[in-house]
Amino acid sequence: MKYDFDEAVDRAGTDSLTIDGWREYMFGAHEGPAPEVPANGFINLWVADMAFSTPEPVLEAIRSRLDKKILGYTRIYDRDYYEIFGAWCERHYGYRFQEESIVFSPGIIPALNRLVPLLTHEEDSILILTPSYAPFKKAGDYSGRRVVDCPLRNNEGHWAVDFEAMEQALSDDQQRIKAFFLCNPHNPTGRVWRRDELQKMIALCLKHDVWVISDEIHCDLSRSGVTHIPAASIFPENHKIITCMSTSKTFNLAGNLLANIMIPDASVRAEWLRLHDDFISPLSLVANKAAWSECDEWLTQVRHYIDENFRFLQDYLGTYHPLARFIIPEGTYLAWIDISRLVDVSNQEEVTLFFANMRVYCLKGGKCLSVTATGTSALIWLVHALCLLRDSTA
């Protein structure tokens, strides 16, 4: 089956965070007036969800469940769910998580917020690699934990772990680091960590008795031919590696609110279950099952489509805007474009407002502009905005 990834889906009026929530989310605390919506709308590139339709097998599974007429209290009693998820992991990563280790969360961000107080005390710290996905720090702040940064090394756009700095941080008794947030693949750099890199990071943590919480939400969205390695598969017998996975990024199901959290330590898992009930939406249940059992071909095609969008963006910037630095990432669908040679990026709000006036809404992020590579038309608008920026700063 050939899927249509060129379809423009109208999300207006659906309470979409991407389309309907931009003003409150991005300018709620802004003292001046937010930009007015132009007649032909914005190109919204500030939320990391896809412009593609959720796969038809998933939508059909939801429709079929609605035909059952009652959406009552639901838990997972059918073992097929675990078998479907296990088979998916085995097909795509060559690894299967133990069924008994799986608990459920409305998403990975809520899971991080729940795990921090389970694994650490108030005087403890959380270690993150920076640049970092913002909710990692927020998860530490949420529970009043210190968050320790370990900057990645950037060599002309190739990012690598500074293992010496990481060990120094873990060895510092005053820091009291007790948990490490591993982003695998890494957001925002797009690195898909190699086996030897994962082995070194996790071994350092285990050496210092530090929990590893591996956020693997982008695990399926690497470039074609690049394989994701689950962190837990490196040390399969160790119980201090917790893995978070979800259908949300892969299948554009962020609103599905059902993530799998693999907690191999029985005592931690028992405390999780004591504090957090495992009722779920019946629609989320069937959506996950359909995604993991009927959408392999959809994923193959969407990865190829995203690959082509990245190549398009790289060629376009190289031809028309060579001052903008961009390297195709190994994973995720996020294109991070370094515009520091074009404009003073110290005033992030000013840069964001500039792009808003160009009909492009994007994340504020230091010297880098973040967009998604899931819509060619959006990328065209972005590079036009970059060209206008170049002209305005010439």
CSV table of C-alpha atoms in Angstrom, one decimal:
chain,number,residue,atom,x,y,z
A,1,MET,CA,0.0,0.0,0.0
A,2,LYS,CA,1.2,3.5,-0.9
A,3,TYR,CA,0.6,6.1,1.8
A,4,ASP,CA,-0.1,9.7,0.9
A,5,PHE,CA,2.3,11.8,2.9
A,6,ASP,CA,1.6,14.9,0.8
A,7,GLU,CA,-1.9,15.2,2.2
A,8,ALA,CA,-2.5,18.6,4.0
A,9,VAL,CA,-4.5,17.8,7.0
A,10,ASP,CA,-6.6,20.7,8.4
A,11,ARG,CA,-6.2,20.6,12.2
A,12,ALA,CA,-7.8,24.0,13.0
A,13,GLY,CA,-10.6,23.9,15.5
A,14,THR,CA,-9.5,20.5,17.0
A,15,ASP,CA,-7.8,22.0,20.1
A,16,SER,CA,-4.5,21.1,18.7
A,17,LEU,CA,-1.5,22.4,20.7
A,18,THR,CA,0.3,22.9,17.4
A,19,ILE,CA,-2.4,24.9,15.6
A,20,ASP,CA,-4.8,26.2,18.3
A,21,GLY,CA,-2.5,26.5,21.2
A,22,TRP,CA,0.4,28.6,19.9
A,23,ARG,CA,-0.6,31.9,21.3
A,24,GLU,CA,-1.0,30.8,24.9
A,25,TYR,CA,2.0,28.4,24.9
A,26,MET,CA,4.5,30.7,23.2
A,27,PHE,CA,3.3,34.2,24.2
A,28,GLY,CA,1.3,33.7,27.4
A,29,ALA,CA,3.9,35.6,29.4
A,30,HIS,CA,4.9,38.0,26.6
A,31,GLU,CA,4.4,41.6,27.7
A,32,GLY,CA,3.8,43.0,24.2
A,33,PRO,CA,1.2,41.9,21.7
A,34,ALA,CA,1.6,38.5,20.1
A,35,PRO,CA,1.7,38.4,16.3
A,36,GLU,CA,-1.6,38.5,14.6
A,37,VAL,CA,-2.6,35.4,12.6
A,38,PRO,CA,-2.2,36.2,8.9
A,39,ALA,CA,-5.1,35.5,6.6
A,40,ASN,CA,-3.4,32.4,5.2
A,41,GLY,CA,-2.3,31.1,8.6
A,42,PHE,CA,1.0,30.1,10.1
A,43,ILE,CA,3.4,27.3,9.2
A,44,ASN,CA,3.5,25.8,12.6
A,45,LEU,CA,6.9,24.2,13.3
A,46,TRP,CA,7.2,24.7,17.1
A,47,VAL,CA,5.7,21.4,18.3
A,48,ALA,CA,7.5,18.1,17.6
A,49,ASP,CA,4.6,16.2,16.0
A,50,MET,CA,4.1,15.3,12.4
A,51,ALA,CA,2.1,16.9,9.7
A,52,PHE,CA,1.2,13.4,8.5
A,53,SER,CA,-2.1,11.7,9.1
A,54,THR,CA,-2.0,9.0,11.8
A,55,PRO,CA,-1.8,5.6,10.0
A,56,GLU,CA,-5.1,4.3,8.6
A,57,PRO,CA,-4.8,0.9,10.4
A,58,VAL,CA,-4.7,2.8,13.7
A,59,LEU,CA,-7.7,5.0,12.8
A,60,GLU,CA,-9.6,1.9,11.7
A,61,ALA,CA,-8.9,0.1,15.0
A,62,ILE,CA,-10.3,3.1,16.9
A,63,ARG,CA,-13.4,3.2,14.7
A,64,SER,CA,-14.0,-0.5,15.3
A,65,ARG,CA,-13.6,0.0,19.0
A,66,LEU,CA,-16.1,2.8,19.0
A,67,ASP,CA,-18.6,0.4,17.4
A,68,LYS,CA,-18.5,-1.5,20.7
A,69,LYS,CA,-20.6,1.4,22.0
A,70,ILE,CA,-19.2,1.5,25.6
A,71,LEU,CA,-16.0,3.2,26.6
A,72,GLY,CA,-15.9,2.0,30.2
A,73,TYR,CA,-13.1,1.5,32.7
A,74,THR,CA,-10.3,-0.3,31.0
A,75,ARG,CA,-7.1,-2.1,32.0
A,76,ILE,CA,-5.0,-4.5,30.0
A,77,TYR,CA,-6.2,-8.1,30.6
A,78,ASP,CA,-5.5,-9.5,27.1
A,79,ARG,CA,-2.0,-10.7,26.9
A,80,ASP,CA,-2.0,-10.0,23.2
A,81,TYR,CA,-0.9,-6.4,24.0
A,82,TYR,CA,2.3,-7.6,25.5
A,83,GLU,CA,3.0,-10.1,22.7
A,84,ILE,CA,2.4,-7.5,20.0
A,85,PHE,CA,4.7,-5.0,21.7
A,86,GLY,CA,7.4,-7.7,22.3
A,87,ALA,CA,7.2,-8.9,18.7
A,88,TRP,CA,7.6,-5.3,17.5
A,89,CYS,CA,10.7,-4.7,19.6
A,90,GLU,CA,12.1,-8.0,18.5
A,91,ARG,CA,11.5,-7.2,14.8
A,92,HIS,CA,12.9,-3.7,14.9
A,93,TYR,CA,15.6,-3.8,17.6
A,94,GLY,CA,16.4,-7.5,18.1
A,95,TYR,CA,15.4,-7.3,21.7
A,96,ARG,CA,12.4,-8.2,23.8
A,97,PHE,CA,11.5,-6.6,27.2
A,98,GLN,CA,10.3,-8.9,30.0
A,99,GLU,CA,6.5,-8.7,30.1
A,100,GLU,CA,6.4,-8.4,33.9
A,101,SER,CA,8.6,-5.2,33.7
A,102,ILE,CA,6.0,-3.2,31.8
A,103,VAL,CA,3.9,-0.5,33.5
A,104,PHE,CA,1.9,2.3,31.9
A,105,SER,CA,2.0,6.1,31.8
A,106,PRO,CA,0.0,8.8,30.0
A,107,GLY,CA,3.3,9.7,28.3
A,108,ILE,CA,7.1,9.8,28.8
A,109,ILE,CA,7.2,13.3,30.4
A,110,PRO,CA,4.7,12.2,33.1
A,111,ALA,CA,6.8,9.0,33.6
A,112,LEU,CA,10.0,11.1,34.1
A,113,ASN,CA,8.1,13.2,36.7
A,114,ARG,CA,7.0,10.0,38.5
A,115,LEU,CA,10.3,8.3,38.4
A,116,VAL,CA,12.5,11.0,39.9
A,117,PRO,CA,10.9,10.9,43.4
A,118,LEU,CA,10.8,7.1,43.2
A,119,LEU,CA,14.6,6.8,42.6
A,120,THR,CA,16.1,9.8,44.4
A,121,HIS,CA,16.0,11.8,47.6
A,122,GLU,CA,15.7,15.6,47.9
A,123,GLU,CA,19.4,16.1,48.4
A,124,ASP,CA,20.2,14.0,45.2
A,125,SER,CA,20.9,15.2,41.7
A,126,ILE,CA,20.0,14.2,38.2
A,127,LEU,CA,22.5,14.1,35.4
A,128,ILE,CA,21.6,15.2,31.8
A,129,LEU,CA,23.6,15.6,28.6
A,130,THR,CA,23.3,19.1,27.1
A,131,PRO,CA,22.0,20.4,24.9
A,132,SER,CA,19.0,18.6,26.3
A,133,TYR,CA,15.3,18.1,25.8
A,134,ALA,CA,13.8,20.7,28.2
A,135,PRO,CA,11.5,18.4,30.2
A,136,PHE,CA,14.5,16.5,31.5
A,137,LYS,CA,15.5,19.5,33.6
A,138,LYS,CA,11.9,20.2,34.4
A,139,ALA,CA,11.5,16.7,35.7
A,140,GLY,CA,14.3,17.4,38.2
A,141,ASP,CA,12.9,20.8,39.1
A,142,TYR,CA,9.4,19.3,39.5
A,143,SER,CA,10.6,17.2,42.5
A,144,GLY,CA,13.1,19.8,43.8
A,145,ARG,CA,16.2,17.8,42.6
A,146,ARG,CA,19.4,19.5,41.4
A,147,VAL,CA,20.1,18.9,37.7
A,148,VAL,CA,23.7,18.6,36.7
A,149,ASP,CA,24.7,19.3,33.1
A,150,CYS,CA,27.3,17.3,31.2
A,151,PRO,CA,27.9,19.2,27.8
A,152,LEU,CA,28.3,17.1,24.7
A,153,ARG,CA,31.3,17.8,22.5
A,154,ASN,CA,30.4,19.5,19.2
A,155,ASN,CA,32.9,18.9,16.3
A,156,GLU,CA,31.5,20.8,13.3
A,157,GLY,CA,28.0,19.6,13.9
A,158,HIS,CA,28.9,16.0,15.1
A,159,TRP,CA,28.0,15.6,18.7
A,160,ALA,CA,29.8,13.1,21.0
A,161,VAL,CA,29.7,12.3,24.7
A,162,ASP,CA,32.5,13.8,26.9
A,163,PHE,CA,33.2,10.6,28.9
A,164,GLU,CA,35.9,12.2,31.0
A,165,ALA,CA,33.5,15.0,32.1
A,166,MET,CA,30.7,12.5,32.7
A,167,GLU,CA,32.9,10.4,35.0
A,168,GLN,CA,34.1,13.4,36.8
A,169,ALA,CA,30.5,14.5,37.5
A,170,LEU,CA,29.5,11.0,38.6
A,171,SER,CA,32.5,10.8,40.9
A,172,ASP,CA,31.8,14.0,42.7
A,173,ASP,CA,30.3,12.9,46.0
A,174,GLN,CA,29.0,16.4,46.7
A,175,GLN,CA,26.8,16.3,43.6
A,176,ARG,CA,25.1,13.1,44.8
A,177,ILE,CA,24.0,12.1,41.3
A,178,LYS,CA,21.6,9.2,41.6
A,179,ALA,CA,19.9,9.1,38.2
A,180,PHE,CA,20.9,9.7,34.6
A,181,PHE,CA,18.5,10.8,31.9
A,182,LEU,CA,19.7,9.1,28.7
A,183,CYS,CA,18.0,10.4,25.5
A,184,ASN,CA,18.3,7.5,23.1
A,185,PRO,CA,18.2,8.6,20.2
A,186,HIS,CA,19.3,12.0,21.4
A,187,ASN,CA,17.0,15.1,21.2
A,188,PRO,CA,18.0,17.7,20.1
A,189,THR,CA,21.2,16.6,18.3
A,190,GLY,CA,19.7,13.6,16.5
A,191,ARG,CA,22.5,11.3,17.5
A,192,VAL,CA,21.7,7.6,17.4
A,193,TRP,CA,24.1,6.3,19.9
A,194,ARG,CA,26.4,3.5,18.9
A,195,ARG,CA,26.7,0.3,20.9
A,196,ASP,CA,30.1,1.3,22.3
A,197,GLU,CA,28.8,4.7,23.3
A,198,LEU,CA,25.9,3.3,25.1
A,199,GLN,CA,28.1,0.7,26.8
A,200,LYS,CA,30.4,3.4,28.1
A,201,MET,CA,27.7,5.7,29.4
A,202,ILE,CA,25.7,3.0,31.1
A,203,ALA,CA,28.8,1.3,32.6
A,204,LEU,CA,29.9,4.6,34.1
A,205,CYS,CA,26.4,4.9,35.7
A,206,LEU,CA,26.4,1.4,37.0
A,207,LYS,CA,29.9,1.8,38.4
A,208,HIS,CA,28.7,4.7,40.5
A,209,ASP,CA,25.3,3.0,41.4
A,210,VAL,CA,23.3,5.5,39.3
A,211,TRP,CA,19.9,4.7,37.8
A,212,VAL,CA,19.7,5.0,34.0
A,213,ILE,CA,16.3,6.3,32.7
A,214,SER,CA,16.4,5.8,28.9
A,215,ASP,CA,13.9,8.0,26.9
A,216,GLU,CA,13.6,6.1,23.6
A,217,ILE,CA,10.6,7.9,22.2
A,218,HIS,CA,12.4,8.5,18.9
A,219,CYS,CA,13.7,5.0,18.6
A,220,ASP,CA,11.8,4.2,15.3
A,221,LEU,CA,12.6,7.5,13.6
A,222,SER,CA,16.2,7.0,12.5
A,223,ARG,CA,17.4,7.4,9.0
A,224,SER,CA,16.8,4.4,6.7
A,225,GLY,CA,19.5,1.9,7.4
A,226,VAL,CA,20.3,3.2,10.9
A,227,THR,CA,19.4,0.8,13.7
A,228,HIS,CA,18.3,1.8,17.2
A,229,ILE,CA,19.8,-0.1,20.1
A,230,PRO,CA,17.8,-0.2,23.3
A,231,ALA,CA,19.8,0.8,26.4
A,232,ALA,CA,18.5,-2.2,28.3
A,233,SER,CA,19.9,-4.6,25.8
A,234,ILE,CA,23.5,-3.6,26.6
A,235,PHE,CA,23.2,-4.9,30.2
A,236,PRO,CA,20.1,-7.2,30.0
A,237,GLU,CA,20.6,-8.6,33.5
A,238,ASN,CA,20.9,-5.3,35.3
A,239,HIS,CA,17.8,-3.9,37.0
A,240,LYS,CA,18.9,-0.3,37.2
A,241,ILE,CA,18.1,0.5,33.6
A,242,ILE,CA,14.5,1.8,33.0
A,243,THR,CA,13.2,2.2,29.5
A,244,CYS,CA,10.5,4.6,28.2
A,245,MET,CA,8.8,3.9,24.8
A,246,SER,CA,5.7,5.2,23.1
A,247,THR,CA,3.9,5.2,19.8
A,248,SER,CA,3.5,8.9,20.0
A,249,LYS,CA,6.3,10.1,17.8
A,250,THR,CA,6.5,7.2,15.5
A,251,PHE,CA,2.8,7.1,14.5
A,252,ASN,CA,1.8,10.7,15.2
A,253,LEU,CA,-0.1,9.6,18.3
A,254,ALA,CA,1.0,12.2,20.9
A,255,GLY,CA,-2.7,12.6,22.0
A,256,ASN,CA,-3.0,8.8,22.5
A,257,LEU,CA,-1.5,9.2,26.0
A,258,LEU,CA,-0.3,5.6,26.5
A,259,ALA,CA,3.4,4.9,27.0
A,260,ASN,CA,5.2,1.7,28.0
A,261,ILE,CA,7.6,2.1,30.9
A,262,MET,CA,9.9,-0.9,31.5
A,263,ILE,CA,11.0,-1.1,35.1
A,264,PRO,CA,12.9,-4.4,35.7
A,265,ASP,CA,13.4,-3.8,39.5
A,266,ALA,CA,10.5,-5.4,41.2
A,267,SER,CA,10.5,-3.2,44.3
A,268,VAL,CA,10.5,0.1,42.3
A,269,ARG,CA,7.8,-1.3,40.0
A,270,ALA,CA,5.7,-2.2,43.0
A,271,GLU,CA,6.0,1.3,44.4
A,272,TRP,CA,5.1,2.7,41.0
A,273,LEU,CA,1.9,0.6,40.9
A,274,ARG,CA,1.0,1.5,44.5
A,275,LEU,CA,1.2,5.2,43.6
A,276,HIS,CA,-0.2,5.2,40.1
A,277,ASP,CA,-3.2,3.3,38.8
A,278,ASP,CA,-3.0,1.5,35.5
A,279,PHE,CA,-6.5,2.4,34.1
A,280,ILE,CA,-6.1,3.4,30.4
A,281,SER,CA,-8.3,4.6,27.6
A,282,PRO,CA,-9.8,1.7,25.5
A,283,LEU,CA,-9.1,3.8,22.4
A,284,SER,CA,-5.4,4.1,23.3
A,285,LEU,CA,-5.2,0.4,23.9
A,286,VAL,CA,-6.4,-0.6,20.4
A,287,ALA,CA,-4.4,2.3,18.8
A,288,ASN,CA,-1.1,0.9,20.2
A,289,LYS,CA,-1.9,-2.6,19.2
A,290,ALA,CA,-2.7,-1.6,15.7
A,291,ALA,CA,0.4,0.6,15.4
A,292,TRP,CA,2.7,-2.2,16.5
A,293,SER,CA,1.1,-5.0,14.6
A,294,GLU,CA,-0.1,-3.4,11.3
A,295,CYS,CA,2.1,-0.4,10.5
A,296,ASP,CA,5.6,-1.8,9.7
A,297,GLU,CA,5.2,-0.8,6.0
A,298,TRP,CA,3.8,2.6,7.0
A,299,LEU,CA,7.0,3.2,9.1
A,300,THR,CA,9.2,2.1,6.2
A,301,GLN,CA,7.6,4.6,3.9
A,302,VAL,CA,7.5,7.5,6.4
A,303,ARG,CA,11.2,7.1,7.1
A,304,HIS,CA,12.0,7.2,3.4
A,305,TYR,CA,9.8,10.3,3.0
A,306,ILE,CA,11.5,12.0,6.0
A,307,ASP,CA,14.9,11.0,4.6
A,308,GLU,CA,14.0,12.7,1.3
A,309,ASN,CA,12.8,15.9,3.1
A,310,PHE,CA,16.1,16.1,4.9
A,311,ARG,CA,18.1,15.7,1.7
A,312,PHE,CA,15.9,18.4,0.1
A,313,LEU,CA,16.5,20.8,3.0
A,314,GLN,CA,20.3,20.1,2.9
A,315,ASP,CA,20.5,20.7,-0.8
A,316,TYR,CA,18.3,23.8,-0.7
A,317,LEU,CA,20.3,25.4,2.1
A,318,GLY,CA,23.6,24.5,0.5
A,319,THR,CA,22.5,26.1,-2.8
A,320,TYR,CA,20.6,29.2,-1.7
A,321,HIS,CA,21.8,29.8,1.9
A,322,PRO,CA,25.3,28.4,2.5
A,323,LEU,CA,25.8,30.4,5.7
A,324,ALA,CA,23.2,28.4,7.5
A,325,ARG,CA,24.8,25.3,9.0
A,326,PHE,CA,22.9,22.1,8.7
A,327,ILE,CA,23.8,18.4,8.9
A,328,ILE,CA,21.2,15.6,8.4
A,329,PRO,CA,20.7,14.0,11.8
A,330,GLU,CA,21.0,10.2,12.3
A,331,GLY,CA,17.6,10.1,14.1
A,332,THR,CA,14.4,12.0,14.9
A,333,TYR,CA,12.5,14.2,12.4
A,334,LEU,CA,14.0,17.4,13.8
A,335,ALA,CA,16.1,19.6,11.6
A,336,TRP,CA,18.4,21.8,13.7
A,337,ILE,CA,19.7,24.8,11.6
A,338,ASP,CA,22.5,26.9,13.0
A,339,ILE,CA,21.7,30.5,12.1
A,340,SER,CA,24.4,32.2,14.3
A,341,ARG,CA,26.3,33.4,11.3
A,342,LEU,CA,23.3,35.3,10.0
A,343,VAL,CA,21.9,37.2,13.0
A,344,ASP,CA,22.5,38.0,16.7
A,345,VAL,CA,20.6,35.1,18.4
A,346,SER,CA,21.1,36.3,21.9
A,347,ASN,CA,17.6,37.8,21.9
A,348,GLN,CA,15.6,34.6,21.4
A,349,GLU,CA,12.3,36.3,21.6
A,350,GLU,CA,13.2,38.7,18.8
A,351,VAL,CA,14.3,35.9,16.6
A,352,THR,CA,11.1,34.0,17.2
A,353,LEU,CA,9.0,37.1,16.5
A,354,PHE,CA,10.9,37.6,13.3
A,355,PHE,CA,10.0,34.1,12.0
A,356,ALA,CA,6.5,34.6,13.2
A,357,ASN,CA,6.2,37.6,11.0
A,358,MET,CA,7.4,35.4,8.1
A,359,ARG,CA,4.5,33.0,8.9
A,360,VAL,CA,6.9,30.5,10.4
A,361,TYR,CA,6.5,29.4,14.0
A,362,CYS,CA,9.5,27.7,15.5
A,363,LEU,CA,11.1,26.7,18.8
A,364,LYS,CA,13.3,29.2,20.6
A,365,GLY,CA,16.6,27.5,21.1
A,366,GLY,CA,19.8,29.5,21.4
A,367,LYS,CA,21.7,29.7,18.2
A,368,CYS,CA,19.7,26.8,16.6
A,369,LEU,CA,16.4,26.9,14.9
A,370,SER,CA,14.4,23.7,15.3
A,371,VAL,CA,11.9,22.6,12.7
A,372,THR,CA,10.3,19.3,11.7
A,373,ALA,CA,11.1,17.5,8.5
A,374,THR,CA,7.7,16.1,8.0
A,375,GLY,CA,6.3,18.5,5.5
A,376,THR,CA,8.0,19.7,2.3
A,377,SER,CA,5.9,22.9,2.1
A,378,ALA,CA,6.8,23.9,5.6
A,379,LEU,CA,10.5,23.4,4.8
A,380,ILE,CA,10.1,25.6,1.7
A,381,TRP,CA,8.6,28.4,3.8
A,382,LEU,CA,11.4,28.0,6.3
A,383,VAL,CA,14.2,28.4,3.8
A,384,HIS,CA,12.4,31.4,2.3
A,385,ALA,CA,12.3,32.9,5.7
A,386,LEU,CA,16.0,32.2,6.2
A,387,CYS,CA,16.7,33.9,2.9
A,388,LEU,CA,14.7,37.0,4.0
A,389,LEU,CA,16.7,36.9,7.2
A,390,ARG,CA,19.9,36.9,5.3
A,391,ASP,CA,18.7,39.9,3.2
A,392,SER,CA,17.7,41.8,6.3
A,393,THR,CA,21.1,41.4,7.9
A,394,ALA,CA,23.2,42.0,4.9
